[in-house]
Short mmCIF file of N, CA, C and O in Angstrom, two decimals:
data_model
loop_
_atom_site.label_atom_id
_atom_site.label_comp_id
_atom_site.label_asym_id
_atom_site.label_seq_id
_atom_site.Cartn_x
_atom_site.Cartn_y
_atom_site.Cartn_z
N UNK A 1 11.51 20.57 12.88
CA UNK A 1 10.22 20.84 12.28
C UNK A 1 10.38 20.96 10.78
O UNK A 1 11.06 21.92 10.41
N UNK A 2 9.76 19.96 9.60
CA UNK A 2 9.46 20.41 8.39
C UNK A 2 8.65 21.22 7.94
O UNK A 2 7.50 21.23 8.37
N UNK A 3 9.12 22.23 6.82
CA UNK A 3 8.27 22.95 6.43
C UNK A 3 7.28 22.64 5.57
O UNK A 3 7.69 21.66 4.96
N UNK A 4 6.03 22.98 5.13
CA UNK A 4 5.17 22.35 3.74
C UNK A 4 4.82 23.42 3.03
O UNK A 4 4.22 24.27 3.69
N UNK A 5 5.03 23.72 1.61
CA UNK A 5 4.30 24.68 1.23
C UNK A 5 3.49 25.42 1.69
O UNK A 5 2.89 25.13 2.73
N UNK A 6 3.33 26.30 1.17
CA UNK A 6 1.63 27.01 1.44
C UNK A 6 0.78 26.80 0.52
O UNK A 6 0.90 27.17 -0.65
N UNK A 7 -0.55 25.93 1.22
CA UNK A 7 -1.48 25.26 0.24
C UNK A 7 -2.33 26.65 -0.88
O UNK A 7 -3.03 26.64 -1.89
N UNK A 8 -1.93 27.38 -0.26
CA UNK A 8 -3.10 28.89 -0.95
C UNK A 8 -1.69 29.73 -1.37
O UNK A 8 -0.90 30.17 -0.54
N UNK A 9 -1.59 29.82 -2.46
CA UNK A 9 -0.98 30.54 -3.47
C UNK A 9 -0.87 32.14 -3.70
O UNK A 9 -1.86 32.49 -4.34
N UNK A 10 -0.24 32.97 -3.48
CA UNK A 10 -0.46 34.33 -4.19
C UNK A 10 -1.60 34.56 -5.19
O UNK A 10 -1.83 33.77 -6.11
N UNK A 11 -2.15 35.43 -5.00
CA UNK A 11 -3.52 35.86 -5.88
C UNK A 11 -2.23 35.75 -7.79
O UNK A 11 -1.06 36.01 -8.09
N UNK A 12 -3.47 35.24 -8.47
CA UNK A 12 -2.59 35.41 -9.47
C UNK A 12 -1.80 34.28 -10.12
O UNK A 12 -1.23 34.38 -11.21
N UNK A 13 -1.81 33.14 -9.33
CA UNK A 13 -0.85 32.20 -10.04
C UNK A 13 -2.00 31.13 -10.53
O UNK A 13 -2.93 31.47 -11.27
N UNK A 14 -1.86 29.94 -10.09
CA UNK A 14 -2.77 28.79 -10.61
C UNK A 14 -4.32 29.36 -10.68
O UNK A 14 -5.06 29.86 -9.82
N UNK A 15 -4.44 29.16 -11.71
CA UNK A 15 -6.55 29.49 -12.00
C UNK A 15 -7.13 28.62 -10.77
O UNK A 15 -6.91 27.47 -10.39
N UNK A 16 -7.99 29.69 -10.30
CA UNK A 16 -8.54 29.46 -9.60
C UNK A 16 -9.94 28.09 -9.44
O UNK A 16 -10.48 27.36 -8.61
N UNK A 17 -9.97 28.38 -10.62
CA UNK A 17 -11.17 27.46 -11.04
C UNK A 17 -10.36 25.51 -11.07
O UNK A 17 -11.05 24.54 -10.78
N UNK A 18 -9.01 25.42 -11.43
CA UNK A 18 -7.92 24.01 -10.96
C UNK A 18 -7.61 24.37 -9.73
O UNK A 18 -7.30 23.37 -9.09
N UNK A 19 -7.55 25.35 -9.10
CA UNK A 19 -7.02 25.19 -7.60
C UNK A 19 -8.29 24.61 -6.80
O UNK A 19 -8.36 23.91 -5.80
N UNK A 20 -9.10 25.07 -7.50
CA UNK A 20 -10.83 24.84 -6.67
C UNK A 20 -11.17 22.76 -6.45
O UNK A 20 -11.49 21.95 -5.58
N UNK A 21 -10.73 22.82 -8.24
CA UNK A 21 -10.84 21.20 -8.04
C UNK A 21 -9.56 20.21 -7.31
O UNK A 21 -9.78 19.03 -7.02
N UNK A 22 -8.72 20.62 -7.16
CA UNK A 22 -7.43 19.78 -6.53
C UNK A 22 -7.92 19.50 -5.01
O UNK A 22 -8.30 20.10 -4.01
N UNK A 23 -7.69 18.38 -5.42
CA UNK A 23 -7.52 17.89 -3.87
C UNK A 23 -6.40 17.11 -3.37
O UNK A 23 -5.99 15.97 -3.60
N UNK A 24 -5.86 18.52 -2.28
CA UNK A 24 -4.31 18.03 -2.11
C UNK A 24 -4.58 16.94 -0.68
O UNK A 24 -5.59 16.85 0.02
N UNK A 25 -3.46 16.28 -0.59
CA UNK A 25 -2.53 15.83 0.94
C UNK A 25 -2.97 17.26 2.19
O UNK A 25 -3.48 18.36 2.00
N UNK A 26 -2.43 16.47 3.62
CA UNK A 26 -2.29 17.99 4.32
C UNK A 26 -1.12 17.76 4.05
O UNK A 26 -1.22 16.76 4.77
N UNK A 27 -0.42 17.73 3.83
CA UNK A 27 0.61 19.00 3.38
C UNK A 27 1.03 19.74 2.07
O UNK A 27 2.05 20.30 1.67
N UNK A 28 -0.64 19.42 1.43
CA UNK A 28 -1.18 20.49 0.61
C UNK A 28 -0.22 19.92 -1.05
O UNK A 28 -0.35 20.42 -2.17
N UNK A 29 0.50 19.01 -0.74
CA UNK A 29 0.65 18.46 -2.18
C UNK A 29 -0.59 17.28 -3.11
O UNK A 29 -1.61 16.81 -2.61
N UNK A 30 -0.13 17.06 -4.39
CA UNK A 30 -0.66 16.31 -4.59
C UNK A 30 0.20 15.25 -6.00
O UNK A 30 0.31 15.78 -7.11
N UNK A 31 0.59 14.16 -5.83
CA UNK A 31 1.41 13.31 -6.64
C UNK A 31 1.09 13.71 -8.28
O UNK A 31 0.02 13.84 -8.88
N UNK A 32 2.31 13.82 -8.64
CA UNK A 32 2.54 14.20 -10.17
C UNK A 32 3.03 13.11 -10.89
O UNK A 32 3.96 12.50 -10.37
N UNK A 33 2.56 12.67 -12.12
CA UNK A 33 2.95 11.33 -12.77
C UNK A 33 3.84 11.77 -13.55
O UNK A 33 3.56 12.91 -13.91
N UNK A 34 4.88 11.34 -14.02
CA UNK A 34 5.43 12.09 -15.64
C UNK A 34 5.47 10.52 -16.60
O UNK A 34 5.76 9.35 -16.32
N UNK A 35 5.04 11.19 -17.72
CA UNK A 35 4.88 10.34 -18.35
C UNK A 35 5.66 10.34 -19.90
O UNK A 35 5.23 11.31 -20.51
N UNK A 36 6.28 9.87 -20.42
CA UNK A 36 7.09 10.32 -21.75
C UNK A 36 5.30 10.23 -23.10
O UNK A 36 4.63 9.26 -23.46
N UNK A 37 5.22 11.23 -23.31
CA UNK A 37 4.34 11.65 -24.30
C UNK A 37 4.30 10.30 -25.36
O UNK A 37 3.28 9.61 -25.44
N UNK A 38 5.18 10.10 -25.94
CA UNK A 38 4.70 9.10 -27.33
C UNK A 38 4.96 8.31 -26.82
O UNK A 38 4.52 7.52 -27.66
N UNK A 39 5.49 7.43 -25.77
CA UNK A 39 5.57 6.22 -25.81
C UNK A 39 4.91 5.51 -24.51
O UNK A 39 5.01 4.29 -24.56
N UNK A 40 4.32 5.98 -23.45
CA UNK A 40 3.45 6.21 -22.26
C UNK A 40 4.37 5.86 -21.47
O UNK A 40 4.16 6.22 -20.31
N UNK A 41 5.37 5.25 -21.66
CA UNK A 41 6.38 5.09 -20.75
C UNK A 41 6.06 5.72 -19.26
O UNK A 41 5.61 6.86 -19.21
N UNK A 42 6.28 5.05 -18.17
CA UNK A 42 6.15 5.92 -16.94
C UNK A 42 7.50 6.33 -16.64
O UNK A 42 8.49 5.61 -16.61
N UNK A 43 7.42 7.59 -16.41
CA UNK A 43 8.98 7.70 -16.01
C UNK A 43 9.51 7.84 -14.77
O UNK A 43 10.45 7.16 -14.37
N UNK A 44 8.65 9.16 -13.79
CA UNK A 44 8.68 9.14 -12.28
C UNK A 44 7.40 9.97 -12.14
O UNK A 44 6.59 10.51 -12.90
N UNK A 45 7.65 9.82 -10.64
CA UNK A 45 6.58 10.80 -9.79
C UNK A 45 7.30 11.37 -8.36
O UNK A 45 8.01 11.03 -7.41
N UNK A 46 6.41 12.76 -9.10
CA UNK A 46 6.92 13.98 -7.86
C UNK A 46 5.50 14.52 -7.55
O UNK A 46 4.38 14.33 -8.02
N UNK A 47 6.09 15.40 -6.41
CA UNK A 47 5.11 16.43 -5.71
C UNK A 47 4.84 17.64 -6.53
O UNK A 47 5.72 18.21 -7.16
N UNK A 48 3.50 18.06 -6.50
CA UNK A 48 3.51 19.44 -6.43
C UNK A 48 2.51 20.07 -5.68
O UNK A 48 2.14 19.38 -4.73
N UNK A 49 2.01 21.05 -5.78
CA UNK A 49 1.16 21.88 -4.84
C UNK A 49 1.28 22.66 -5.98
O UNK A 49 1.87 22.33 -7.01
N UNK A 50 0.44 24.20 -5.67
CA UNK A 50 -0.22 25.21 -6.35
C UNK A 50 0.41 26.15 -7.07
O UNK A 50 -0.06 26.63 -8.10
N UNK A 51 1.37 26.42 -6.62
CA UNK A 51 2.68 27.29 -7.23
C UNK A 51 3.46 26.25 -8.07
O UNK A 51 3.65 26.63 -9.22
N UNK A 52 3.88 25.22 -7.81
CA UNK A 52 4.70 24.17 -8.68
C UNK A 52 3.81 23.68 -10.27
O UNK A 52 4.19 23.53 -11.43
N UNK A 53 2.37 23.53 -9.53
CA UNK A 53 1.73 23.16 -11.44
C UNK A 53 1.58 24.37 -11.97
O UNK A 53 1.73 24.50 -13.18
N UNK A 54 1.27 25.47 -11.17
CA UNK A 54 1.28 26.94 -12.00
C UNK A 54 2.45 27.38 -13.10
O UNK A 54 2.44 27.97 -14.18
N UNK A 55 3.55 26.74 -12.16
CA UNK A 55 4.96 27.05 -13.45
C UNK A 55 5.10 26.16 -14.24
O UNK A 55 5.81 26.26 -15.24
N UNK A 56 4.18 24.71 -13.79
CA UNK A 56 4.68 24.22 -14.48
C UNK A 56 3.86 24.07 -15.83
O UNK A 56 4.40 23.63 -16.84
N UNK A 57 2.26 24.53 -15.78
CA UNK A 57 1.52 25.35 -16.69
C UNK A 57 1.75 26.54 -17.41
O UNK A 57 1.17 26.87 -18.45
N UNK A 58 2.59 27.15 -16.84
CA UNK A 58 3.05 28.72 -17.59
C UNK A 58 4.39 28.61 -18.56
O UNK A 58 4.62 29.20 -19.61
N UNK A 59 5.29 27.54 -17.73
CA UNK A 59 6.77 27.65 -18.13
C UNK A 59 7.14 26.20 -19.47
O UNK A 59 8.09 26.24 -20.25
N UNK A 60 6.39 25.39 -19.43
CA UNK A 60 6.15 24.26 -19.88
C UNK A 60 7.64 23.22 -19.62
O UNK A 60 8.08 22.40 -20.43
N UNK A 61 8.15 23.52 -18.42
CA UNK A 61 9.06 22.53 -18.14
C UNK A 61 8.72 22.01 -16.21
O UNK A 61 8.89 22.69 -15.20
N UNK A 62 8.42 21.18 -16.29
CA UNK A 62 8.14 20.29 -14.81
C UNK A 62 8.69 21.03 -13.58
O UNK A 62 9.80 20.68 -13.17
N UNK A 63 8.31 21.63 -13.20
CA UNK A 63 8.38 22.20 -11.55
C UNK A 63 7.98 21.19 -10.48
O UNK A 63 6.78 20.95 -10.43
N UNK A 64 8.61 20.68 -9.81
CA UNK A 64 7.93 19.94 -8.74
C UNK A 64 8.59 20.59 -6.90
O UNK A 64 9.34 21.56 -6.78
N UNK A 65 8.11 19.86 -5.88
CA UNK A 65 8.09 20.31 -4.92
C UNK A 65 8.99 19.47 -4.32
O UNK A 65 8.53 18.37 -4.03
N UNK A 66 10.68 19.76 -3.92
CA UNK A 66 11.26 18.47 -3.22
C UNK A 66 10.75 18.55 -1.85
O UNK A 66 10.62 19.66 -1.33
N UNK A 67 10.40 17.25 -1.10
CA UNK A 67 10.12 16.72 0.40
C UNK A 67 11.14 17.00 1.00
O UNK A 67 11.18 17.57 2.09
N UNK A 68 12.34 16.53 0.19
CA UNK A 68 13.62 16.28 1.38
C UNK A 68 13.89 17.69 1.50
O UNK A 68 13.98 18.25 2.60
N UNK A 69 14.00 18.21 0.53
CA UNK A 69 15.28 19.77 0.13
C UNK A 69 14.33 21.05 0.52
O UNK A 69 14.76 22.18 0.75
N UNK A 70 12.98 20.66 0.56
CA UNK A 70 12.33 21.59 1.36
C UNK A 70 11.47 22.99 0.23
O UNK A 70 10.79 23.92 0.63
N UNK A 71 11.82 22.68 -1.06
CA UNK A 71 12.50 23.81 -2.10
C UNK A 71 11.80 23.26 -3.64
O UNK A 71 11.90 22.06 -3.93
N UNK A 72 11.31 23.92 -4.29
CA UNK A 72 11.45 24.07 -5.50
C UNK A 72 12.15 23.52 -6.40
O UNK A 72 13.36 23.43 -6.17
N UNK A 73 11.78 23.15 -7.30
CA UNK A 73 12.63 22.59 -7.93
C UNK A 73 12.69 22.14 -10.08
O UNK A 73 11.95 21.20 -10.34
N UNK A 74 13.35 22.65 -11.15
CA UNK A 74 12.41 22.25 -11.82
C UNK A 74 13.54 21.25 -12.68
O UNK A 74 14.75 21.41 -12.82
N UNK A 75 12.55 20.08 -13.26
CA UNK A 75 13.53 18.97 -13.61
C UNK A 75 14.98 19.44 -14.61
O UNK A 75 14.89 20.01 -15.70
N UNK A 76 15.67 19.23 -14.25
CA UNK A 76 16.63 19.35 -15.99
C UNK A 76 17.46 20.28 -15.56
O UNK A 76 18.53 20.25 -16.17
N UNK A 77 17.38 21.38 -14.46
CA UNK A 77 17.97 22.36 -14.27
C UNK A 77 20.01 22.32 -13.75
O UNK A 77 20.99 23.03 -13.98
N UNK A 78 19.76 21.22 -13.07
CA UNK A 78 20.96 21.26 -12.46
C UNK A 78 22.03 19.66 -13.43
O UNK A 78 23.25 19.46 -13.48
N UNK A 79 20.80 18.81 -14.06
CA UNK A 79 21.15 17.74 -14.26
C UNK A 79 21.46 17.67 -16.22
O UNK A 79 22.32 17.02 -16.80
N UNK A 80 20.31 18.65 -16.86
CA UNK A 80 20.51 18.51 -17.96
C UNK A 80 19.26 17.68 -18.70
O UNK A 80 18.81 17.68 -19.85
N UNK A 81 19.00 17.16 -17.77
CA UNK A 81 17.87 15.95 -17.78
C UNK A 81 16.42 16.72 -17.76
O UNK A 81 15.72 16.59 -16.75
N UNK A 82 15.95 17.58 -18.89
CA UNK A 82 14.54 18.20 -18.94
C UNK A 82 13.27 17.76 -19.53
O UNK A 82 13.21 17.32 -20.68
N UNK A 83 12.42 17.85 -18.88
CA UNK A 83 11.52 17.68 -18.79
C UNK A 83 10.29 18.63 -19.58
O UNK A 83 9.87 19.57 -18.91
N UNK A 84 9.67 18.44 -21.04
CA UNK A 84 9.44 19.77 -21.57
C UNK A 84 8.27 18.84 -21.60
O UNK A 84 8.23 17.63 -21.85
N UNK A 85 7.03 19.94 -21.17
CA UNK A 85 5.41 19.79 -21.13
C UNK A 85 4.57 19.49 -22.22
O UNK A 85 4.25 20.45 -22.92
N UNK A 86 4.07 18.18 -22.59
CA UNK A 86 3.32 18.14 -23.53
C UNK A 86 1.76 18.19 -23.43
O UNK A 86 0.89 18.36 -24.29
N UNK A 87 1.71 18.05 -22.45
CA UNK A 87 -0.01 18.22 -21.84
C UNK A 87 -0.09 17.59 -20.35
O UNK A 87 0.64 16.70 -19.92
N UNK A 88 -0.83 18.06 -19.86
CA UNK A 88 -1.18 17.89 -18.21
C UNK A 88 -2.92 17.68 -18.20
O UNK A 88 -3.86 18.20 -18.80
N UNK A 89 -2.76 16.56 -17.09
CA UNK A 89 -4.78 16.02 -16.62
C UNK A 89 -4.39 15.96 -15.15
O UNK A 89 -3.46 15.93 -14.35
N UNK A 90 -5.40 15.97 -15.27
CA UNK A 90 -6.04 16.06 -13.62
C UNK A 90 -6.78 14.44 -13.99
O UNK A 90 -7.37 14.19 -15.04
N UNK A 91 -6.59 13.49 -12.87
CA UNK A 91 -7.26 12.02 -12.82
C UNK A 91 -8.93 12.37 -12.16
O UNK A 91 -9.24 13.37 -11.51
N UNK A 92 -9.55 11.56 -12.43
CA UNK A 92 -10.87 12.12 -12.01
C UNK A 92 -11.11 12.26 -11.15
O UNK A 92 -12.28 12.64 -11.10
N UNK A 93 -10.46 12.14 -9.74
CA UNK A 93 -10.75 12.54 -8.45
C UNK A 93 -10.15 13.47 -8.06
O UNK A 93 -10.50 13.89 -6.96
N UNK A 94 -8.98 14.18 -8.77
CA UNK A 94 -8.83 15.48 -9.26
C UNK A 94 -7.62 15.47 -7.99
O UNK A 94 -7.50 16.41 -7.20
N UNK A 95 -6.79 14.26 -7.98
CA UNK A 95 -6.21 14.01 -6.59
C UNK A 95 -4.69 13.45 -7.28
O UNK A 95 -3.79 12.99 -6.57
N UNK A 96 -4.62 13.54 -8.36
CA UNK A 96 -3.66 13.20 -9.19
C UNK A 96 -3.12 13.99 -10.28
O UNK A 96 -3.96 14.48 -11.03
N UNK A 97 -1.71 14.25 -10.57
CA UNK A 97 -1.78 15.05 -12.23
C UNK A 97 -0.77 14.13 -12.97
O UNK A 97 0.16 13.37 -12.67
N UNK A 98 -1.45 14.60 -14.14
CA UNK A 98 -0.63 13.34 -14.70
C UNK A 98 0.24 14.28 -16.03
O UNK A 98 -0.52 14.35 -17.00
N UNK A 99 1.07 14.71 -16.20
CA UNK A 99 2.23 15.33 -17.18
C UNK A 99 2.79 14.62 -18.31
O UNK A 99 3.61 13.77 -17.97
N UNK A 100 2.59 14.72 -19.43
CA UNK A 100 3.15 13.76 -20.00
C UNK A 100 4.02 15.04 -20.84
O UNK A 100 3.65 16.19 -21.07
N UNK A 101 5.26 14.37 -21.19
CA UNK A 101 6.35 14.66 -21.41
C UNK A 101 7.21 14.66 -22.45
O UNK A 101 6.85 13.76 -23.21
N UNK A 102 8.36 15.31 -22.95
CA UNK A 102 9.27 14.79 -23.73
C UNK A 102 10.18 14.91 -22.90
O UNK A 102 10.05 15.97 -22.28
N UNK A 103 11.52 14.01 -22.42
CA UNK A 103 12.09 13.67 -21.29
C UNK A 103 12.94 13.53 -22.39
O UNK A 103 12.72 12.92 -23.44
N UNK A 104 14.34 14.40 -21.90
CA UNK A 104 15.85 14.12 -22.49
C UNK A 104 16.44 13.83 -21.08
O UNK A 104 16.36 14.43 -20.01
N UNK A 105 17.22 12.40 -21.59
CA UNK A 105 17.95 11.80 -20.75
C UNK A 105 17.34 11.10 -19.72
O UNK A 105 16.22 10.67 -19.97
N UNK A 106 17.78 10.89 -18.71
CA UNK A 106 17.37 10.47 -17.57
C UNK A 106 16.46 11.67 -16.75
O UNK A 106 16.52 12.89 -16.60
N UNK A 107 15.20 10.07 -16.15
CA UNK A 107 14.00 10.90 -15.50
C UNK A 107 14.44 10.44 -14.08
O UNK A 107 13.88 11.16 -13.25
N UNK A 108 15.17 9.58 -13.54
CA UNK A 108 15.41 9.09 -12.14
C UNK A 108 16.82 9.86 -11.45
O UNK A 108 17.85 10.03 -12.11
N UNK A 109 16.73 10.18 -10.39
CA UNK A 109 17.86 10.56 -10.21
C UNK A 109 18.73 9.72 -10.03
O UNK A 109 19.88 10.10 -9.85
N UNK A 110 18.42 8.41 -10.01
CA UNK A 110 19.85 7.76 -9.45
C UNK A 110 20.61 7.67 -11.38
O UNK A 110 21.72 7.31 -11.75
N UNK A 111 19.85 7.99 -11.89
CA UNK A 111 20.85 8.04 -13.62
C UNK A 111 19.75 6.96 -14.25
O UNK A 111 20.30 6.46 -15.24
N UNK A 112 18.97 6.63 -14.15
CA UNK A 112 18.19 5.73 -15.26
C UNK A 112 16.98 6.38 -15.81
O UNK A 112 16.34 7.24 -15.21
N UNK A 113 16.72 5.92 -16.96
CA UNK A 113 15.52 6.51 -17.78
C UNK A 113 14.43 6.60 -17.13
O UNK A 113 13.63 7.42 -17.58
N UNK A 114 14.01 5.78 -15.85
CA UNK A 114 12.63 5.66 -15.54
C UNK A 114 12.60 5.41 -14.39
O UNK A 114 13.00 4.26 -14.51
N UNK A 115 12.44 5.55 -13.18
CA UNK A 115 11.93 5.46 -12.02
C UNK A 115 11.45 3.65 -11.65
O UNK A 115 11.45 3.08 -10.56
N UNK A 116 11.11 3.19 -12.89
CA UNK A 116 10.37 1.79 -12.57
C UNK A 116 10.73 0.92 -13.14
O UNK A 116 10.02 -0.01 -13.51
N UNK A 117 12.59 1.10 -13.44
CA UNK A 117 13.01 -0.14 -14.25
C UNK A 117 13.69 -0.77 -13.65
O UNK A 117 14.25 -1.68 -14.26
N UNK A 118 13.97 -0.60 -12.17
CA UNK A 118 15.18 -0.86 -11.91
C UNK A 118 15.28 -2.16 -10.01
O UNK A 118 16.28 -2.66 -9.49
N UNK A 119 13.70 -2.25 -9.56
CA UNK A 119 12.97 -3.36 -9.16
C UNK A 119 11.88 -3.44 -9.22
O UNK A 119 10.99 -2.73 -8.75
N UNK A 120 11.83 -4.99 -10.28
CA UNK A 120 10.57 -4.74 -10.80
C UNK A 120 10.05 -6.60 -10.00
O UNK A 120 10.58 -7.71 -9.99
N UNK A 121 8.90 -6.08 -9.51
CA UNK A 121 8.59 -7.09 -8.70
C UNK A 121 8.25 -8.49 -9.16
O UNK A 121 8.42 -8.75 -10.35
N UNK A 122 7.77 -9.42 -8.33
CA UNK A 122 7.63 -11.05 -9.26
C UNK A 122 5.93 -10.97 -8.71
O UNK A 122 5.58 -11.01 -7.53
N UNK A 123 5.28 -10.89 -9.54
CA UNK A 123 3.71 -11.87 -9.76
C UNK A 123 3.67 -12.95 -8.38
O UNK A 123 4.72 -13.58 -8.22
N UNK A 124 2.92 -13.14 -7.70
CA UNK A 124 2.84 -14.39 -7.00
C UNK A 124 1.71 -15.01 -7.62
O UNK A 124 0.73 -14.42 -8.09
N UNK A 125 2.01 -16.78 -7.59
CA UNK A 125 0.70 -17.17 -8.00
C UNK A 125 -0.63 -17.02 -6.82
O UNK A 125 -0.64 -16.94 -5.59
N UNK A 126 -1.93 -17.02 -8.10
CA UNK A 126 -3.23 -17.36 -7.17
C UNK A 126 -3.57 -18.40 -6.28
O UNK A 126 -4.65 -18.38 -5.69
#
């Protein structure tokens, strides 16, 4: 059995008034974009849920939610590779966040800068 967050938070953490508009997954996440701030670069995407954008609103370094590891998690910590907050949106269906970033080092775990450099698909013709 996997566990999923708990979609409802401790009184006290994420404003209530962004928890109100999110609309998570059932399993209460909702996809996080990171984005490198000056250069729009995409870099990756993670999970979070209600406690994960709360820190990652309070602490200004990327908290996300690992699937596999079950756990918490915030970028840079174990790798070096951080992730420092330059502003956060909500996409208009309020079903997306989008983080944009100043990213030292690598944003992918397998060791590359970006999540989307590494197969990049072919166009078919019309």
């Amino acid at each position: 059995m996997t566990s999923t967050p708990d979609p409802t938070p401790p009184a006290g953490s994420l404003d209530p008034a962004i928890a109100a508009r999110l609309k998570r997954g059932a399993d209460g996440l909702v996809p996080a974009i990171a984005q490198q701030y000056d250069t729009g670069e995409v870099l990756m995407l993670g999970w979070m849920d209600d406690e994960a954008l709360h820190r990652t609103l309070t602490t200004g370094r990327c908290t996300y939610w690992s699937r596999s590891r079950q756990e918490y998690w915030v970028k840079g910590d174990t790798s070096g590779h951080i992730q420092r907050v330059k502003s956060v949106a909500l996409d208009c269906d309020a079903d997306t966040v989008l983080v944009k970033v100043d990213q030292t080092g690598a944003a992918c775990h397998t060791g590359d800068r970006t999540c989307f450099d590494a197969d990049v698909l072919t166009l078919l013709d019309s």
